[in-house]
PDB file of C-alpha atoms in Angstrom:
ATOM      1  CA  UNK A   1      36.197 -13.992 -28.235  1.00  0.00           C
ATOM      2  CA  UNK A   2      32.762 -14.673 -30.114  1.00  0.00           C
ATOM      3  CA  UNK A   3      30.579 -11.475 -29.925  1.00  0.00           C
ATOM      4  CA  UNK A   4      27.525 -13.726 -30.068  1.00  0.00           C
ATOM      5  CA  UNK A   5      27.149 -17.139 -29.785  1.00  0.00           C
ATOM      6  CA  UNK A   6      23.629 -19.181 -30.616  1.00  0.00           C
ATOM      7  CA  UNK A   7      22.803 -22.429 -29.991  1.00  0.00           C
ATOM      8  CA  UNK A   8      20.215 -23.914 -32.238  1.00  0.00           C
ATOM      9  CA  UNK A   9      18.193 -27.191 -33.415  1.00  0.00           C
ATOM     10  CA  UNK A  10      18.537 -27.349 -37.121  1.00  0.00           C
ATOM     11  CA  UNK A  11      16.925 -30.549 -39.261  1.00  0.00           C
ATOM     12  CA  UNK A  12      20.564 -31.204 -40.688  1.00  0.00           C
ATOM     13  CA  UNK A  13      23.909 -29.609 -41.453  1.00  0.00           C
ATOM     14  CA  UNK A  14      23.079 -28.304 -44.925  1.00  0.00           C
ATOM     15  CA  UNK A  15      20.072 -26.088 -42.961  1.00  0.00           C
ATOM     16  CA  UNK A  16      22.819 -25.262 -40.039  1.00  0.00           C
ATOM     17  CA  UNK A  17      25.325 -24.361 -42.782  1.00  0.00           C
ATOM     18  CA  UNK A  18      22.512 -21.970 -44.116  1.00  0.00           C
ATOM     19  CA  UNK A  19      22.642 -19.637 -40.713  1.00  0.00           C
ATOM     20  CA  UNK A  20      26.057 -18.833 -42.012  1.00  0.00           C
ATOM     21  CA  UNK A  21      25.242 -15.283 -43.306  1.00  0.00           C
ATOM     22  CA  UNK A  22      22.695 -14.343 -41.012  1.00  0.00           C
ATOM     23  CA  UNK A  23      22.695 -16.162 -38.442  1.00  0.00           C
ATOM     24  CA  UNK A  24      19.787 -19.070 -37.212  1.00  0.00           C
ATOM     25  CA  UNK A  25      16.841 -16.349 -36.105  1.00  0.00           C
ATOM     26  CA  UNK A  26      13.822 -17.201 -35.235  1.00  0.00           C
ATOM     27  CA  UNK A  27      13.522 -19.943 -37.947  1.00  0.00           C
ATOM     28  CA  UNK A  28      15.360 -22.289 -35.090  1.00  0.00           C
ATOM     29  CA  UNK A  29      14.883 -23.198 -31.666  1.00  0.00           C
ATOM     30  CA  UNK A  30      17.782 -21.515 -29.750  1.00  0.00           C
ATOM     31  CA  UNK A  31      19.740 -20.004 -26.684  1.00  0.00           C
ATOM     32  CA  UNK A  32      21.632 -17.046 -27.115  1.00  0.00           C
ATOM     33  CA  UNK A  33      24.768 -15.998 -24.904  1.00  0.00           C
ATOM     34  CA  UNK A  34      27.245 -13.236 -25.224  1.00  0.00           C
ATOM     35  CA  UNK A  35      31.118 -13.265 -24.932  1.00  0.00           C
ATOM     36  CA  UNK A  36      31.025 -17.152 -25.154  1.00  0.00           C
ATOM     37  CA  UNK A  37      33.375 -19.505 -27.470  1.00  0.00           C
ATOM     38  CA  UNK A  38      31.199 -21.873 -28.217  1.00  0.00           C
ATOM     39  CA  UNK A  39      34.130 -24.510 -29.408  1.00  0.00           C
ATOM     40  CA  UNK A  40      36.002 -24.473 -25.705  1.00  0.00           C
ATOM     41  CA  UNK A  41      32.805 -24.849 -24.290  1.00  0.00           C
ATOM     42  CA  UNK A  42      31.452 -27.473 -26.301  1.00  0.00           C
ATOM     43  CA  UNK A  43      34.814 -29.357 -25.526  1.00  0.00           C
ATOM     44  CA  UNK A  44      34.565 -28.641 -21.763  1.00  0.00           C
ATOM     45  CA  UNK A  45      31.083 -29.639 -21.854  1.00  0.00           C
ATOM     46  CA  UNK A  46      31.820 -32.998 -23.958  1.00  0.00           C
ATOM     47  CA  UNK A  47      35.371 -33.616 -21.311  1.00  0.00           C
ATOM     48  CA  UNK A  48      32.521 -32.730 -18.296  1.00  0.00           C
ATOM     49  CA  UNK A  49      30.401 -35.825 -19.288  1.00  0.00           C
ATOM     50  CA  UNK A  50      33.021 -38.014 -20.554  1.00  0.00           C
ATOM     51  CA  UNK A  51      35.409 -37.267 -17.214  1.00  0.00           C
ATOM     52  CA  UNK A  52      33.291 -35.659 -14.282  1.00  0.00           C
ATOM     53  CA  UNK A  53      34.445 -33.340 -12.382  1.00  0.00           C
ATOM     54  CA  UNK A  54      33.578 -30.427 -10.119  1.00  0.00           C
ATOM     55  CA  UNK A  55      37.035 -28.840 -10.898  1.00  0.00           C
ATOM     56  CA  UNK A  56      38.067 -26.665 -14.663  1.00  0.00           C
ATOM     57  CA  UNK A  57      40.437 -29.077 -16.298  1.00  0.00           C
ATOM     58  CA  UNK A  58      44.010 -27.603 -16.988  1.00  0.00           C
ATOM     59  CA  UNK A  59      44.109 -25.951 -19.984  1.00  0.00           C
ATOM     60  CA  UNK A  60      46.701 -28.421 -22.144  1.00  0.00           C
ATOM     61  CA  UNK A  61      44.207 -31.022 -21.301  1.00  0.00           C
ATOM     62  CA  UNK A  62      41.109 -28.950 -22.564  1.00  0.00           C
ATOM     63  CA  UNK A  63      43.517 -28.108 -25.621  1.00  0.00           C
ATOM     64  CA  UNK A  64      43.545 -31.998 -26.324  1.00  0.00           C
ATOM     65  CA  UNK A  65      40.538 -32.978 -25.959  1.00  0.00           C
ATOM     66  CA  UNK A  66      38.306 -33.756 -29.601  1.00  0.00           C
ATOM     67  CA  UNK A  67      37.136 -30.334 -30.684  1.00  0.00           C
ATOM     68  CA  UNK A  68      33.646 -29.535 -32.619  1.00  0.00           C
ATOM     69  CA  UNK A  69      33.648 -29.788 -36.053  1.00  0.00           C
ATOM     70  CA  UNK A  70      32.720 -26.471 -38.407  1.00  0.00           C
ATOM     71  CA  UNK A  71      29.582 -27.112 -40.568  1.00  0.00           C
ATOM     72  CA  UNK A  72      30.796 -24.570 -42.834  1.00  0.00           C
ATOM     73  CA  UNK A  73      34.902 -23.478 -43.330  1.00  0.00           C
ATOM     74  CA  UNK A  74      35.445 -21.036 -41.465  1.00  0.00           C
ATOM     75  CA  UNK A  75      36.181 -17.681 -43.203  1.00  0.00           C
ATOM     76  CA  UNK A  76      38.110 -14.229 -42.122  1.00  0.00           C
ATOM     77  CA  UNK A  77      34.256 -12.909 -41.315  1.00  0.00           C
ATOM     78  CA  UNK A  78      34.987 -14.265 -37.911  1.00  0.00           C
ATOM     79  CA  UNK A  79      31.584 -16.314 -38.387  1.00  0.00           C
ATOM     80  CA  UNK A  80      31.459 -20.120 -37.284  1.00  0.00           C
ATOM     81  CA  UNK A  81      29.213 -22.745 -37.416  1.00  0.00           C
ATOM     82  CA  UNK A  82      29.211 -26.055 -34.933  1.00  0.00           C
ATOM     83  CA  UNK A  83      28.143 -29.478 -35.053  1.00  0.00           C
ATOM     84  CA  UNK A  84      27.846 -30.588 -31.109  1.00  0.00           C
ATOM     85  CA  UNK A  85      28.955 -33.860 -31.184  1.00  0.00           C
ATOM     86  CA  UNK A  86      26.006 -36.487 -31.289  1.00  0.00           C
ATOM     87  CA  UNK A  87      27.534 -38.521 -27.942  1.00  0.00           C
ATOM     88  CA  UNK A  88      27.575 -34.720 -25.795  1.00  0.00           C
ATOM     89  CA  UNK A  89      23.917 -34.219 -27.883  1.00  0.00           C
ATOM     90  CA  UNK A  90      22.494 -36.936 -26.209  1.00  0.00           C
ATOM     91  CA  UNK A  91      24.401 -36.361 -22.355  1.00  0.00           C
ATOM     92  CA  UNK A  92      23.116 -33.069 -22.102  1.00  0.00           C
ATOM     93  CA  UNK A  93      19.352 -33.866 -22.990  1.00  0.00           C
ATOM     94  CA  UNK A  94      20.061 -36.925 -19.800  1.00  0.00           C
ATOM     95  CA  UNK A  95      21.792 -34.473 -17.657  1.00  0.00           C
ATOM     96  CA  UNK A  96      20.095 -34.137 -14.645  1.00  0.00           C
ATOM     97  CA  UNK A  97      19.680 -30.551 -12.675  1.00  0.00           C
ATOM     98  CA  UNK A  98      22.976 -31.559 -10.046  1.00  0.00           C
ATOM     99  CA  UNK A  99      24.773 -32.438 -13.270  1.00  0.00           C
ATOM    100  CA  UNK A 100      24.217 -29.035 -15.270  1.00  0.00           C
ATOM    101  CA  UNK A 101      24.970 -27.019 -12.122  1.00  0.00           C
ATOM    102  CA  UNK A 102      28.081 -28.875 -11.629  1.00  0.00           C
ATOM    103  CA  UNK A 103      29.082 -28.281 -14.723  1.00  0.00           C
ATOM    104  CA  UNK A 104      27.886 -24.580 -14.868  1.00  0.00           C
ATOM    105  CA  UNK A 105      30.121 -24.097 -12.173  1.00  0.00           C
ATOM    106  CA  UNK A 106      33.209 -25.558 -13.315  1.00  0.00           C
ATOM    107  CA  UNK A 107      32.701 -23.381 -16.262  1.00  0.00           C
ATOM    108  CA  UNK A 108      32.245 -19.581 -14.520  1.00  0.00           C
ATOM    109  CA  UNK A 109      35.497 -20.972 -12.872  1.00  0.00           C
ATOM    110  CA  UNK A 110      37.269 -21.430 -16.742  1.00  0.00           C
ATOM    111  CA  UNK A 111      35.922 -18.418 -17.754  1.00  0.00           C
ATOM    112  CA  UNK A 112      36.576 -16.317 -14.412  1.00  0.00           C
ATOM    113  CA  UNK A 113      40.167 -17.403 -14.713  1.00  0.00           C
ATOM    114  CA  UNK A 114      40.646 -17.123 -18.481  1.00  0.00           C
ATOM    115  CA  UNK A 115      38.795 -13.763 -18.680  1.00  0.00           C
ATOM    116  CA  UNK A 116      38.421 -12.164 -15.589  1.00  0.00           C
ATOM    117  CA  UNK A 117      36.706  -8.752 -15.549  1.00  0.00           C
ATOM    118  CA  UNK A 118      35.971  -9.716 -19.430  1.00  0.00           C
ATOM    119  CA  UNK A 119      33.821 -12.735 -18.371  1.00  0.00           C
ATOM    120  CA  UNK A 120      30.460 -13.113 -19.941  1.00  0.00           C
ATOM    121  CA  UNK A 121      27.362 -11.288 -17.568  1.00  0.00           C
ATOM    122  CA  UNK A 122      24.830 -14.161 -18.841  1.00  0.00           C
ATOM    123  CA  UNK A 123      24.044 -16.697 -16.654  1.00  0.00           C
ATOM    124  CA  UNK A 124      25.776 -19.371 -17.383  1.00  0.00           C
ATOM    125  CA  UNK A 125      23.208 -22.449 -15.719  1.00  0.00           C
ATOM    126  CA  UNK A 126      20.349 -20.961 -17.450  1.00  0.00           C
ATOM    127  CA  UNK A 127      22.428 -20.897 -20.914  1.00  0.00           C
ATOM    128  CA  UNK A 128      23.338 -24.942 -19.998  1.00  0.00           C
ATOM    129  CA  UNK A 129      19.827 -25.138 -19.339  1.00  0.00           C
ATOM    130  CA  UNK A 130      18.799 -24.077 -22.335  1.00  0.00           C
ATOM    131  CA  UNK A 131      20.909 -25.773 -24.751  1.00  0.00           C
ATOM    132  CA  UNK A 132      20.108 -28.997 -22.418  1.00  0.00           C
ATOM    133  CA  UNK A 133      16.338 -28.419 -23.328  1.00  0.00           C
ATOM    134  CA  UNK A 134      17.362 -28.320 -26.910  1.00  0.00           C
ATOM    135  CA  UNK A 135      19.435 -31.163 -26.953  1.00  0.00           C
ATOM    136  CA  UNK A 136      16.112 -33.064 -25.210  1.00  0.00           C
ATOM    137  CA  UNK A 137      14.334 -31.671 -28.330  1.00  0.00           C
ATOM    138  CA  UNK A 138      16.275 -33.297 -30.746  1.00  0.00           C
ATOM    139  CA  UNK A 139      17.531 -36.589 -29.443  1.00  0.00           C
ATOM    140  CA  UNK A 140      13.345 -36.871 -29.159  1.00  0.00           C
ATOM    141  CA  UNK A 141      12.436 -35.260 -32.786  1.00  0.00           C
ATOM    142  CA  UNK A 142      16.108 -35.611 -34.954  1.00  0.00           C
ATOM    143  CA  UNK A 143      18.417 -33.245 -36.727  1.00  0.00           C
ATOM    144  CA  UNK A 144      21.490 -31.526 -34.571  1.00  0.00           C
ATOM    145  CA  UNK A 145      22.212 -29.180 -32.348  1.00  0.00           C
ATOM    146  CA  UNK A 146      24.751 -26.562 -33.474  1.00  0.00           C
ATOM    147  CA  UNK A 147      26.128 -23.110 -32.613  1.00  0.00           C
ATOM    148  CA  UNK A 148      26.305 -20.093 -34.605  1.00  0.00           C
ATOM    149  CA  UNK A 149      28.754 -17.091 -33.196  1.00  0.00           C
ATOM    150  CA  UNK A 150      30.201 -13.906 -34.255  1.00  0.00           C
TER     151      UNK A 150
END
């Protein structure tokens, strides 16, 4: 489980593949959440949109579904780098406030069950929130959106 996760606004991959090291500071726009992998969530977030639904999809169908692509290889650092998908980029900056709760719920219920007592404390609407703000920032101004963890 990522230590850290960040997600950020970045002008391109080759800047996003530049947080590798140290991570995106405050050079980027971000929202920062703890005990979070950002590729299952990405994916759930992407399956939310593209398939609503109120209820956690079962996990060999999360498996299957397209997952984000690294901006840089991954290494045995445990580092990783994400590209959101441009389609999910441009669904969370529409989202509307019923949407992201829906889906903020359907996503303490993944966690809950994957992770129980080991469940991220961070609240999870305000983190969907957040990267929904972001994604609003760059579907208006260009670049990506992209997550950093450790």
């Amino acid at each position: 489980m990522a230590h850290e996760t960040v997600f950020f606004l970045a002008p391109d991959d080759a800047a996003a593949a530049a947080t590798r090291l140290r991570g995106p500071g405050e050079a980027f726009d971000s929202v920062a959440c703890r005990f979070v992998e950002p590729d299952s969530a990405i994916a759930e977030w992407d399956m939310y949109f593209e398939e609503p639904s109120a209820e956690p999809p079962p996990l060999e169908q999360l498996l299957a579904w397209a997952w984000p692509e690294w901006v840089t290889a991954p290494l045995n650092d445990g580092v990783e780098v994400f590209a959101l998908p441009k389609r999910l980029t441009r669904a969370l900056a529409n989202a509307s406030s019923a949407q992201l709760g829906e889906l903020a719920g359907r996503w303490t219920r993944r966690l809950r069950s994957d992770d129980g007592d080991d469940m991220t404390d961070d609240d999870l609407l305000a983190v969907l929130q957040g990267v929904a703000r972001l994604a609003a920032s760059t579907v208006n101004t260009g670049g990506g959106l992209y997550s950093w963890s450790f």
